[in-house]
Amino acid sequence: AKRERGADAGYDYSTMTDQQLVDYFHCTLFPNLTITMSPEQCQILRTEPHPTDPEKCIFQHWCLYPPNAKLAEVQTPVGPAPLRHDAIARHSRYGDGVSVGYVADQDLSIGTTQQQGLNSRGFKGCILPGQEKRVQRFHEKLNDMVLGHPTAAVG
């Protein structure tokens, strides 16, 4: 159905495979950039440390859309919105009631409680399951960069 409606919406899906048409392609670039792509948009998520408070971070979420003369409204993580070409930045603080999208809201909620747990007196470290090896590797490489030399990998 998406392929058939593409032309009416201003998209040319004729050279795309079914997989390219329906799947989201996701990659993470070390240390702090995530890119998720679909035929209709590219989402970029970036986190960086707060300049003065180590308990905070700055989270940026960009949605980029290809030029499309028929596109007056876009689907965003928080629902449909008018397409604007003026790149107005929208700022919010976590917990102020402004949604950044269903999935991102969940991720931020989980991250908040995880951070509280990591800062608790009882936390002595963790053992990650196999599917989280990339998280472990990320932190090993981050430690290497901060310390200025390689650290021993944890088995």
Coordinates of C-alpha atoms in Angstrom, one line a residue:
A1 CA 0.0 0.0 0.0
K2 CA 2.8 2.4 0.8
R3 CA 4.4 1.9 -2.6
E4 CA 1.1 2.6 -4.4
R5 CA 0.4 5.8 -2.4
G6 CA 4.0 7.1 -2.7
A7 CA 3.5 9.1 -5.8
D8 CA 0.4 10.8 -4.4
A9 CA 2.4 11.9 -1.4
G10 CA 5.3 13.1 -3.5
Y11 CA 7.7 10.2 -3.1
D12 CA 9.3 8.0 -5.7
Y13 CA 9.7 4.5 -4.3
S14 CA 10.1 2.8 -7.7
T15 CA 13.8 1.8 -7.2
M16 CA 13.5 0.7 -3.5
T17 CA 13.3 -2.8 -2.4
D18 CA 10.5 -3.8 0.0
Q19 CA 13.0 -3.9 2.9
Q20 CA 14.2 -0.4 2.1
L21 CA 10.6 0.8 1.9
V22 CA 9.4 -0.5 5.3
D23 CA 12.5 -0.9 7.5
Y24 CA 14.1 1.7 9.6
F25 CA 17.9 1.7 9.3
H26 CA 19.7 2.6 12.5
C27 CA 23.3 3.2 13.3
T28 CA 25.2 4.6 16.3
L29 CA 28.4 6.7 15.8
F30 CA 30.8 6.8 18.7
P31 CA 30.6 8.4 21.1
N32 CA 27.2 10.2 21.0
L33 CA 25.3 10.2 17.7
T34 CA 22.5 8.0 16.6
I35 CA 21.0 8.1 13.1
T36 CA 17.7 6.4 12.1
M37 CA 16.7 6.6 8.5
S38 CA 13.6 5.7 6.5
P39 CA 12.5 6.8 3.0
E40 CA 10.6 9.7 4.3
Q41 CA 12.9 11.1 7.1
C42 CA 16.1 10.9 8.9
Q43 CA 16.2 11.3 12.7
I44 CA 19.4 12.3 14.4
L45 CA 19.8 12.0 18.2
R46 CA 22.8 13.5 20.0
T47 CA 23.7 13.7 23.6
E48 CA 26.4 15.7 25.2
P49 CA 27.5 16.5 28.7
H50 CA 26.0 19.5 30.4
P51 CA 28.8 22.2 30.5
T52 CA 28.6 22.7 34.2
D53 CA 26.6 19.9 35.9
P54 CA 27.8 16.3 35.5
E55 CA 24.4 15.1 36.6
K56 CA 22.8 16.5 33.5
C57 CA 23.1 16.2 29.7
I58 CA 21.9 18.0 26.6
F59 CA 19.8 15.8 24.3
Q60 CA 19.1 16.9 20.8
H61 CA 16.5 15.3 18.5
W62 CA 16.4 16.4 14.9
C63 CA 14.0 15.2 12.2
L64 CA 15.1 15.9 8.7
Y65 CA 12.8 15.5 5.6
P66 CA 13.8 15.4 1.9
P67 CA 12.5 18.2 -0.3
N68 CA 8.9 17.3 -1.4
A69 CA 6.6 19.9 -3.1
K70 CA 3.5 17.9 -2.0
L71 CA 4.5 17.7 1.6
A72 CA 2.7 20.3 3.8
E73 CA 2.6 18.1 6.9
V74 CA 5.2 15.7 8.4
Q75 CA 4.9 12.8 10.8
T76 CA 7.1 13.5 13.8
P77 CA 7.8 11.5 17.0
V78 CA 5.0 13.5 18.7
G79 CA 2.5 13.2 15.8
P80 CA 1.7 15.2 12.6
A81 CA 3.0 18.7 12.4
P82 CA 3.1 21.4 9.7
L83 CA 6.3 21.3 7.6
R84 CA 8.4 24.3 8.4
H85 CA 11.5 25.4 6.5
D86 CA 12.8 27.9 9.0
A87 CA 14.6 25.4 11.4
I88 CA 13.1 26.9 14.5
A89 CA 14.7 25.2 17.6
R90 CA 12.2 23.9 20.1
H91 CA 13.6 23.6 23.6
S92 CA 12.1 21.7 26.6
R93 CA 13.3 20.2 29.9
Y94 CA 12.7 16.6 30.8
G95 CA 9.6 16.4 32.9
D96 CA 8.0 19.7 31.7
G97 CA 5.2 17.8 30.0
V98 CA 6.5 18.4 26.4
S99 CA 6.7 15.1 24.7
V100 CA 9.7 14.3 22.4
G101 CA 7.9 11.2 21.1
Y102 CA 6.6 8.0 22.6
V103 CA 9.8 6.0 22.3
A104 CA 12.1 8.9 23.3
D105 CA 9.9 9.7 26.3
Q106 CA 10.2 6.1 27.5
D107 CA 14.0 6.1 26.9
L108 CA 14.4 9.3 28.9
S109 CA 12.2 7.9 31.7
I110 CA 14.3 4.7 31.9
G111 CA 17.6 6.7 31.7
T112 CA 16.5 8.9 34.6
T113 CA 15.8 6.0 36.9
Q114 CA 19.0 4.2 35.8
Q115 CA 21.0 7.3 36.6
Q116 CA 19.5 7.5 40.0
G117 CA 20.4 3.9 40.6
L118 CA 23.9 4.4 39.4
N119 CA 24.3 7.2 41.9
S120 CA 23.0 5.2 44.8
R121 CA 25.3 4.2 47.7
G122 CA 24.4 0.6 47.1
F123 CA 25.6 0.4 43.5
K124 CA 28.9 -1.4 43.2
G125 CA 28.9 -2.2 39.5
C126 CA 27.0 -4.3 37.1
I127 CA 27.2 -7.3 34.8
L128 CA 25.7 -6.8 31.4
P129 CA 24.0 -9.6 29.4
G130 CA 25.5 -10.7 26.1
Q131 CA 23.1 -8.5 24.0
E132 CA 24.5 -5.4 25.8
K133 CA 28.2 -6.0 24.8
R134 CA 28.1 -2.8 22.7
V135 CA 27.2 -0.8 25.8
Q136 CA 30.2 -2.3 27.6
R137 CA 32.4 -1.6 24.6
F138 CA 31.2 1.9 24.4
H139 CA 32.1 2.6 28.0
E140 CA 35.5 0.9 27.6
K141 CA 36.3 3.2 24.6
L142 CA 35.0 6.2 26.4
N143 CA 37.2 5.5 29.4
D144 CA 40.2 5.1 27.0
M145 CA 39.5 8.5 25.6
V146 CA 39.0 10.2 29.0
L147 CA 42.1 8.6 30.5
G148 CA 44.2 9.1 27.3
H149 CA 45.3 5.5 27.1
P150 CA 43.8 2.0 26.6
T151 CA 42.2 0.3 29.6
A152 CA 41.9 -3.4 30.1
A153 CA 38.7 -4.9 28.6
V154 CA 36.4 -6.5 31.1
G155 CA 35.5 -10.1 30.1

